[in-house]
Short mmCIF file of C-alpha atoms in Angstrom, two decimals:
data_model
loop_
_atom_site.label_atom_id
_atom_site.label_comp_id
_atom_site.label_asym_id
_atom_site.label_seq_id
_atom_site.Cartn_x
_atom_site.Cartn_y
_atom_site.Cartn_z
CA UNK A 1 -15.48 -28.98 -23.95
CA UNK A 2 -11.75 -28.94 -23.40
CA UNK A 3 -9.23 -26.12 -22.91
CA UNK A 4 -6.29 -26.65 -25.23
CA UNK A 5 -3.68 -24.07 -24.94
CA UNK A 6 -6.20 -21.64 -23.30
CA UNK A 7 -8.63 -22.14 -26.14
CA UNK A 8 -12.04 -23.75 -25.87
CA UNK A 9 -12.45 -26.87 -28.21
CA UNK A 10 -14.97 -29.59 -28.48
CA UNK A 11 -14.56 -32.68 -26.35
CA UNK A 12 -14.50 -35.98 -28.10
CA UNK A 13 -14.55 -39.40 -26.20
CA UNK A 14 -11.46 -41.67 -25.99
CA UNK A 15 -9.16 -39.07 -27.44
CA UNK A 16 -5.54 -39.15 -26.06
CA UNK A 17 -3.64 -36.03 -25.54
CA UNK A 18 -1.32 -37.16 -28.37
CA UNK A 19 -4.29 -37.16 -30.66
CA UNK A 20 -5.30 -33.70 -29.53
CA UNK A 21 -1.82 -32.48 -30.27
CA UNK A 22 -2.07 -33.74 -33.94
CA UNK A 23 -4.99 -31.39 -34.37
CA UNK A 24 -3.90 -28.40 -32.36
CA UNK A 25 -0.06 -28.39 -31.94
CA UNK A 26 1.75 -30.80 -34.27
CA UNK A 27 5.28 -31.41 -33.01
CA UNK A 28 4.42 -30.96 -29.38
CA UNK A 29 6.75 -32.99 -27.16
CA UNK A 30 5.47 -32.04 -23.74
CA UNK A 31 1.89 -32.67 -22.53
CA UNK A 32 0.59 -30.95 -19.38
CA UNK A 33 -2.87 -32.11 -18.21
CA UNK A 34 -4.58 -30.03 -15.58
CA UNK A 35 -1.22 -28.74 -14.45
CA UNK A 36 0.71 -32.01 -14.46
CA UNK A 37 2.99 -33.49 -17.10
CA UNK A 38 1.55 -36.53 -18.55
CA UNK A 39 2.50 -39.32 -21.06
CA UNK A 40 1.39 -38.84 -24.72
CA UNK A 41 -1.11 -41.73 -24.51
CA UNK A 42 -3.09 -40.36 -21.70
CA UNK A 43 -6.78 -40.18 -22.48
CA UNK A 44 -8.47 -36.79 -21.76
CA UNK A 45 -11.85 -36.26 -20.12
CA UNK A 46 -14.41 -33.62 -20.72
CA UNK A 47 -13.58 -30.37 -19.00
CA UNK A 48 -9.87 -31.07 -18.96
CA UNK A 49 -7.28 -28.45 -19.40
CA UNK A 50 -4.46 -29.31 -21.77
CA UNK A 51 -1.27 -27.48 -22.40
CA UNK A 52 0.64 -28.77 -25.44
CA UNK A 53 4.23 -27.53 -25.71
CA UNK A 54 7.07 -27.89 -28.18
CA UNK A 55 10.09 -27.52 -25.88
CA UNK A 56 12.00 -24.37 -26.68
CA UNK A 57 9.87 -23.28 -29.46
CA UNK A 58 7.98 -19.91 -29.39
CA UNK A 59 4.18 -20.06 -29.64
CA UNK A 60 2.63 -18.56 -32.81
CA UNK A 61 1.59 -15.06 -32.63
CA UNK A 62 -2.10 -15.86 -32.49
CA UNK A 63 -1.58 -18.59 -29.86
CA UNK A 64 0.49 -16.12 -27.76
CA UNK A 65 -2.21 -13.41 -27.84
CA UNK A 66 -4.78 -16.07 -26.92
CA UNK A 67 -2.68 -17.15 -23.82
CA UNK A 68 -2.52 -13.54 -22.67
CA UNK A 69 -6.21 -12.89 -23.42
CA UNK A 70 -7.17 -15.94 -21.42
CA UNK A 71 -4.97 -15.02 -18.50
CA UNK A 72 -6.27 -11.42 -18.34
CA UNK A 73 -9.89 -11.98 -19.39
CA UNK A 74 -10.78 -10.58 -22.86
CA UNK A 75 -12.07 -7.17 -21.96
CA UNK A 76 -9.06 -6.35 -19.81
CA UNK A 77 -6.53 -7.56 -22.47
CA UNK A 78 -8.25 -5.48 -25.19
CA UNK A 79 -7.64 -2.33 -23.11
CA UNK A 80 -4.04 -3.32 -22.41
CA UNK A 81 -3.35 -3.73 -25.99
CA UNK A 82 -4.72 -0.34 -26.95
CA UNK A 83 -2.46 2.01 -24.94
CA UNK A 84 0.95 3.63 -25.45
CA UNK A 85 3.14 3.99 -22.41
CA UNK A 86 6.44 6.00 -22.27
CA UNK A 87 9.20 4.99 -19.96
CA UNK A 88 11.70 7.69 -19.25
CA UNK A 89 14.99 6.33 -17.98
CA UNK A 90 15.91 2.60 -18.21
CA UNK A 91 17.73 2.01 -14.98
CA UNK A 92 16.50 -0.03 -11.91
CA UNK A 93 12.94 1.39 -12.17
CA UNK A 94 12.61 1.69 -15.91
CA UNK A 95 13.98 -1.71 -16.84
CA UNK A 96 11.67 -3.41 -14.30
CA UNK A 97 8.56 -1.38 -15.17
CA UNK A 98 9.17 -2.35 -18.86
CA UNK A 99 9.64 -5.97 -18.05
CA UNK A 100 6.18 -6.08 -16.15
CA UNK A 101 4.42 -4.24 -19.01
CA UNK A 102 6.02 -6.41 -21.70
CA UNK A 103 4.93 -9.56 -19.90
CA UNK A 104 1.26 -8.42 -19.88
CA UNK A 105 1.52 -7.43 -23.56
CA UNK A 106 1.02 -3.76 -23.29
CA UNK A 107 0.09 -2.07 -26.63
CA UNK A 108 3.14 0.05 -27.31
CA UNK A 109 6.10 1.27 -25.25
CA UNK A 110 8.41 4.31 -25.96
CA UNK A 111 11.71 3.42 -24.22
CA UNK A 112 13.90 6.45 -23.43
CA UNK A 113 17.62 6.46 -22.37
CA UNK A 114 20.87 7.69 -23.87
CA UNK A 115 23.22 5.76 -21.47
CA UNK A 116 25.03 2.30 -21.84
CA UNK A 117 24.89 -0.68 -19.59
CA UNK A 118 27.68 -0.42 -16.99
CA UNK A 119 28.91 -3.19 -14.57
CA UNK A 120 27.60 -1.04 -11.61
CA UNK A 121 24.14 -1.17 -12.93
CA UNK A 122 23.67 -4.92 -12.73
CA UNK A 123 23.03 -4.98 -8.89
CA UNK A 124 19.43 -3.85 -9.77
CA UNK A 125 18.86 -3.24 -13.40
CA UNK A 126 17.40 -5.96 -15.76
CA UNK A 127 20.32 -6.45 -18.00
CA UNK A 128 22.91 -9.29 -18.44
CA UNK A 129 26.66 -9.41 -18.11
CA UNK A 130 27.10 -9.97 -21.81
CA UNK A 131 25.13 -6.64 -22.50
CA UNK A 132 27.71 -4.41 -20.79
CA UNK A 133 28.50 -1.64 -23.14
CA UNK A 134 25.39 -1.69 -25.17
CA UNK A 135 22.93 1.15 -25.28
CA UNK A 136 20.25 0.34 -22.61
CA UNK A 137 17.55 0.96 -25.20
CA UNK A 138 18.97 -1.76 -27.39
CA UNK A 139 19.79 -4.18 -24.66
CA UNK A 140 16.21 -3.74 -23.08
CA UNK A 141 14.67 -4.27 -26.46
CA UNK A 142 16.39 -7.42 -26.95
CA UNK A 143 15.39 -8.59 -23.49
CA UNK A 144 11.73 -7.54 -23.72
CA UNK A 145 11.34 -9.24 -27.17
CA UNK A 146 12.54 -12.46 -25.63
CA UNK A 147 9.69 -12.15 -23.03
CA UNK A 148 7.13 -11.18 -25.61
CA UNK A 149 7.85 -11.11 -29.43
CA UNK A 150 4.76 -9.32 -30.33
CA UNK A 151 5.75 -6.11 -28.56
CA UNK A 152 5.74 -2.76 -30.26
CA UNK A 153 8.64 -0.78 -29.08
CA UNK A 154 10.00 2.71 -30.13
CA UNK A 155 13.53 3.64 -28.84
CA UNK A 156 14.48 7.32 -28.00
CA UNK A 157 18.25 7.53 -27.56
CA UNK A 158 18.95 11.21 -27.01
CA UNK A 159 19.35 13.12 -23.82
CA UNK A 160 16.05 14.81 -23.08
CA UNK A 161 15.45 18.15 -21.61
CA UNK A 162 12.48 19.89 -20.12
CA UNK A 163 11.91 21.74 -23.39
CA UNK A 164 12.00 18.74 -25.63
CA UNK A 165 9.82 16.30 -23.56
CA UNK A 166 6.43 17.35 -25.06
CA UNK A 167 7.65 16.70 -28.66
CA UNK A 168 8.35 13.05 -27.77
CA UNK A 169 5.57 12.28 -25.27
CA UNK A 170 2.57 14.61 -25.68
CA UNK A 171 0.59 11.73 -27.37
CA UNK A 172 1.20 8.91 -25.02
CA UNK A 173 -1.46 7.64 -22.62
CA UNK A 174 0.79 7.16 -19.58
CA UNK A 175 4.22 8.54 -18.94
CA UNK A 176 6.35 6.76 -16.35
CA UNK A 177 9.25 8.85 -15.05
CA UNK A 178 12.13 6.61 -13.95
CA UNK A 179 15.06 9.01 -14.08
CA UNK A 180 17.87 8.97 -11.58
CA UNK A 181 18.46 12.67 -11.58
CA UNK A 182 16.19 14.63 -9.25
CA UNK A 183 16.34 17.77 -11.61
CA UNK A 184 15.13 15.73 -14.46
CA UNK A 185 12.49 14.20 -12.33
CA UNK A 186 11.29 17.73 -11.27
CA UNK A 187 11.43 18.95 -14.96
CA UNK A 188 9.28 16.03 -16.18
CA UNK A 189 6.61 16.67 -13.67
CA UNK A 190 6.61 20.47 -14.69
CA UNK A 191 6.48 19.55 -18.25
CA UNK A 192 3.56 17.10 -17.87
CA UNK A 193 1.55 19.56 -15.73
CA UNK A 194 1.96 22.56 -17.91
CA UNK A 195 2.43 21.11 -21.44
CA UNK A 196 0.91 17.59 -21.57
CA UNK A 197 -2.67 18.06 -20.48
CA UNK A 198 -3.89 14.56 -21.66
CA UNK A 199 -0.96 12.55 -20.39
CA UNK A 200 -1.28 10.55 -17.10
CA UNK A 201 1.85 10.53 -15.06
CA UNK A 202 3.53 8.21 -12.53
CA UNK A 203 6.72 9.74 -11.20
CA UNK A 204 9.16 8.44 -8.54
CA UNK A 205 10.91 9.83 -5.63
CA UNK A 206 12.77 7.92 -2.78
CA UNK A 207 13.46 4.14 -3.09
CA UNK A 208 17.19 3.77 -2.16
CA UNK A 209 18.44 1.48 0.57
CA UNK A 210 16.54 -1.30 2.37
CA UNK A 211 14.09 0.62 4.61
CA UNK A 212 10.61 -0.72 5.51
CA UNK A 213 8.75 -2.17 2.38
CA UNK A 214 5.60 -0.52 3.31
CA UNK A 215 6.96 3.14 3.27
CA UNK A 216 6.94 2.84 -0.51
CA UNK A 217 3.55 4.30 -1.58
CA UNK A 218 1.63 5.51 -4.48
CA UNK A 219 0.39 9.06 -3.77
CA UNK A 220 -2.07 11.02 -5.96
CA UNK A 221 -1.04 14.62 -6.30
CA UNK A 222 -4.08 15.37 -8.46
CA UNK A 223 -6.20 13.26 -10.89
CA UNK A 224 -3.98 11.53 -13.28
CA UNK A 225 -0.78 12.58 -11.53
CA UNK A 226 0.80 10.12 -9.08
CA UNK A 227 4.22 9.80 -7.32
CA UNK A 228 5.72 6.47 -6.07
CA UNK A 229 8.30 6.10 -3.40
CA UNK A 230 8.87 7.12 0.26
CA UNK A 231 9.86 10.68 -1.01
CA UNK A 232 12.83 10.83 1.31
CA UNK A 233 15.31 7.87 0.77
CA UNK A 234 17.80 9.57 -1.60
CA UNK A 235 20.50 7.53 -3.23
CA UNK A 236 23.92 8.28 -1.79
CA UNK A 237 26.91 6.98 0.13
CA UNK A 238 25.64 4.53 2.78
CA UNK A 239 22.20 4.25 0.99
CA UNK A 240 22.61 2.58 -2.42
CA UNK A 241 19.93 1.67 -4.86
CA UNK A 242 19.40 -1.99 -4.61
CA UNK A 243 17.17 -4.41 -6.61
CA UNK A 244 14.64 -5.43 -3.98
CA UNK A 245 13.37 -2.00 -2.97
CA UNK A 246 13.75 -0.37 -6.25
CA UNK A 247 11.83 -3.20 -7.56
CA UNK A 248 8.95 -2.54 -5.18
CA UNK A 249 8.67 1.01 -6.40
CA UNK A 250 8.92 -0.06 -10.04
CA UNK A 251 6.07 -2.53 -9.57
CA UNK A 252 4.06 0.21 -7.82
CA UNK A 253 4.55 2.23 -11.00
CA UNK A 254 3.69 -0.70 -13.39
CA UNK A 255 0.57 -1.50 -11.35
CA UNK A 256 -0.48 2.07 -11.38
CA UNK A 257 -0.20 2.01 -15.27
CA UNK A 258 -2.50 -0.88 -15.28
CA UNK A 259 -4.94 0.69 -12.84
CA UNK A 260 -5.09 3.88 -14.91
CA UNK A 261 -5.69 1.83 -18.19
CA UNK A 262 -8.50 -0.21 -16.61
CA UNK A 263 -10.32 2.71 -15.13
CA UNK A 264 -9.50 2.03 -11.49
CA UNK A 265 -7.96 5.44 -10.91
CA UNK A 266 -8.73 8.99 -11.65
CA UNK A 267 -7.06 10.01 -14.87
CA UNK A 268 -6.49 13.14 -16.97
CA UNK A 269 -8.77 11.93 -19.75
CA UNK A 270 -11.75 9.62 -20.24
CA UNK A 271 -10.55 7.69 -23.20
CA UNK A 272 -10.68 4.29 -21.64
CA UNK A 273 -14.17 4.51 -20.24
CA UNK A 274 -15.83 2.56 -23.06
CA UNK B 1 1.33 36.43 6.64
CA UNK B 2 -0.47 33.09 6.48
CA UNK B 3 -0.08 30.62 3.61
CA UNK B 4 -1.17 27.07 2.93
CA UNK B 5 1.78 24.88 2.26
CA UNK B 6 1.01 21.43 0.99
CA UNK B 7 -2.41 21.69 2.55
CA UNK B 8 -1.28 22.87 6.02
CA UNK B 9 -1.60 26.43 7.32
CA UNK B 10 1.78 28.08 8.01
CA UNK B 11 2.59 31.50 9.27
CA UNK B 12 5.69 33.10 7.74
CA UNK B 13 7.73 36.17 8.30
CA UNK B 14 10.68 37.59 6.46
CA UNK B 15 9.75 35.44 3.52
CA UNK B 16 8.76 37.30 0.37
CA UNK B 17 9.47 35.08 -2.68
CA UNK B 18 9.35 31.42 -3.63
CA UNK B 19 13.11 31.45 -3.37
CA UNK B 20 13.02 32.65 0.17
CA UNK B 21 10.52 29.91 1.05
CA UNK B 22 12.63 27.21 -0.57
CA UNK B 23 15.65 28.51 1.36
CA UNK B 24 13.70 28.45 4.59
CA UNK B 25 12.72 24.92 4.01
CA UNK B 26 16.26 23.99 2.87
CA UNK B 27 15.06 22.68 -0.34
CA UNK B 28 17.20 22.52 -3.58
CA UNK B 29 15.35 24.74 -6.05
CA UNK B 30 16.37 22.51 -8.98
CA UNK B 31 14.82 19.35 -7.57
CA UNK B 32 11.42 20.57 -6.66
CA UNK B 33 8.16 21.44 -8.44
CA UNK B 34 6.34 24.50 -7.03
CA UNK B 35 2.70 25.28 -7.74
CA UNK B 36 1.40 28.51 -6.54
CA UNK B 37 -2.41 28.87 -6.47
CA UNK B 38 -2.58 25.91 -8.94
CA UNK B 39 -0.13 27.55 -11.39
CA UNK B 40 3.32 25.95 -12.04
CA UNK B 41 6.10 28.32 -11.34
CA UNK B 42 9.14 27.89 -13.54
CA UNK B 43 12.47 27.74 -11.69
CA UNK B 44 13.82 30.96 -13.33
CA UNK B 45 10.88 32.76 -11.90
CA UNK B 46 11.43 31.61 -8.20
CA UNK B 47 13.02 34.89 -7.40
CA UNK B 48 10.28 37.08 -8.98
CA UNK B 49 7.41 34.96 -7.60
CA UNK B 50 6.11 37.04 -4.64
CA UNK B 51 4.05 35.42 -2.06
CA UNK B 52 0.88 37.03 -0.68
CA UNK B 53 -1.38 36.37 2.35
CA UNK B 54 -3.58 33.21 1.84
CA UNK B 55 -1.49 31.93 -1.06
CA UNK B 56 -1.77 28.22 -1.55
CA UNK B 57 1.51 26.60 -2.28
CA UNK B 58 2.30 23.01 -3.22
CA UNK B 59 5.92 21.90 -3.22
CA UNK B 60 6.77 18.46 -4.56
CA UNK B 61 10.29 17.28 -3.61
CA UNK B 62 12.26 14.80 -5.66
CA UNK B 63 15.26 12.88 -4.31
CA UNK B 64 17.74 11.13 -6.55
CA UNK B 65 17.63 7.52 -7.53
CA UNK B 66 15.86 5.44 -10.15
#
């Protein structure tokens, strides 16, 4: 058998990688055999892993899902594709959380922010210079779809309040709180605890500056309710928010989403057990 | 009186309400979440929420940045 673009296909003797491309990826112009680029005439052996690429061209939808499924193993990817995750605030945390979840092909994301991309955001937030002035929701949507064109995204572009939160998010599986404002952070946790009984929550507190990496932690407050950060490093003069440490916290949050989905953590409901 | 604050025993005096406790801990009322005996207390009730002996209080503090 051969692996061709992460799919298993029958092995045929004396076949060149170019012949394979005719069957599985016409127009391919780059041939990777067992991890190394090779010439088109290279003959493949039983058990080889072949990646056939058309430079710059996006893979077809089915091919892309097959790539992710193969990377994640089928059972894992099926669970990832089923969930809806809300990201509240699309700054340094939210834009990085969304990027990580986009790359693994999360089922659906609700992206919430009412702000625009400003020059001061670019030291840590995943936007580009030419996106200054765009709504963060629109800019992030554009960037995420370049990473994974199959994503399902819903944009929420109004200023949220403690009262309005449940109407937007009570049906999501996991809510990731990435706000900047501590009052909105507190309001979100209150709202989840008192109004959204089935929603798992990953909040954030304390990731400014460049203190020790390992003081950023994920702490369980109660089953399904987690908080990420060192819980003390406040953003302010002399202690700015910077991409590296904010990124550590963001990826704690993203990995916690994954752990909840895959049943590695206590959660608020048992929907993913099957 | 004795209370449990974030899982640790604490003896308090001159503190009667959640507001008093937050002031004593120098916490900003708007940026914390307070659970009193497993019930969320809304910020507009901090003044009225009277503490009793053996109460269990959880305070989650949020700092700015994201």
